[in-house]
Amino acid sequence: MSETAVNTTESADFWFDPTCPFAWVTSRWIGEVEQVRNISVNWHVMSLSVLNENNDSLPEIYKERMVQAWGPVRVIIAAVAEHGEQVIKPLYDAMGTQIHDNGNKNMSDVIAKALAETGLPAELATAATSDAHDAALRVSHAEGISKVGQDVGTPIVAFNGTAFFGPVITRIPRGEEAGKLWDATVTLASFPYFFEIKRSRTEDPQFG
């Protein structure tokens, strides 16, 4: 293999909902993968609220979570409209740290602190309760879902023409362990006739 090929950085795409703890763990893993494999990641919003908006079978407590989940994704999409796609990852990092690492469940506070941390205008918070950017949100969501089908959730990862939901992990692999999990995931997902491997989850996500 030539030196040029070895050093070529390939692009991956990652769709997330900021409120999803499993997407958060997977996103931190992807950050580790970037350190040990030649990939760079493009970040995109998808929405559990959009995914579940016609699902009447949801438990009431989850329906309430879906109402609250509109805010963060709407704010990110509004920020993209005004400031460009480069704001997606910093906003996700800031929101995710508040929601998952700090246990902050007040979405208004999460949004305000994330905007302040990233140096974005505080007035973007008004987008949380507005449908002004929902069309763009739905386009971003549909782009991710179209790659894997409707019966999945977040995150979605696409790489070299292969897309998959997950992997759903509860801990963040570090260093070469993260790279090995990436290699295995891409290999399995590359088989067009491979759809699922699963076992019962015995622990909640751990963010440390």
Coordinates of N, CA and C in Angstrom, one line a residue, residues 1 15 30 58 68 73 79 100:
M1 N 0.8 -1.2 0.0 CA 0.0 0.0 0.0 C 0.9 1.2 0.0
W15 N -25.3 10.6 12.5 CA -26.5 11.3 12.8 C -26.9 11.0 14.3
I30 N -16.7 7.4 18.7 CA -16.2 7.8 17.3 C -15.1 8.8 17.5
L58 N -46.3 4.7 22.6 CA -45.3 5.1 23.6 C -45.8 5.3 25.0
Q68 N -39.9 17.3 25.0 CA -38.7 18.0 25.4 C -37.6 17.9 24.4
V73 N -32.6 19.9 19.1 CA -32.3 19.7 17.7 C -32.8 20.9 16.9
A79 N -29.1 27.2 14.4 CA -27.7 27.7 14.5 C -27.0 27.4 13.2
H100 N -25.9 14.6 29.7 CA -25.5 13.2 30.0 C -24.5 13.2 31.1

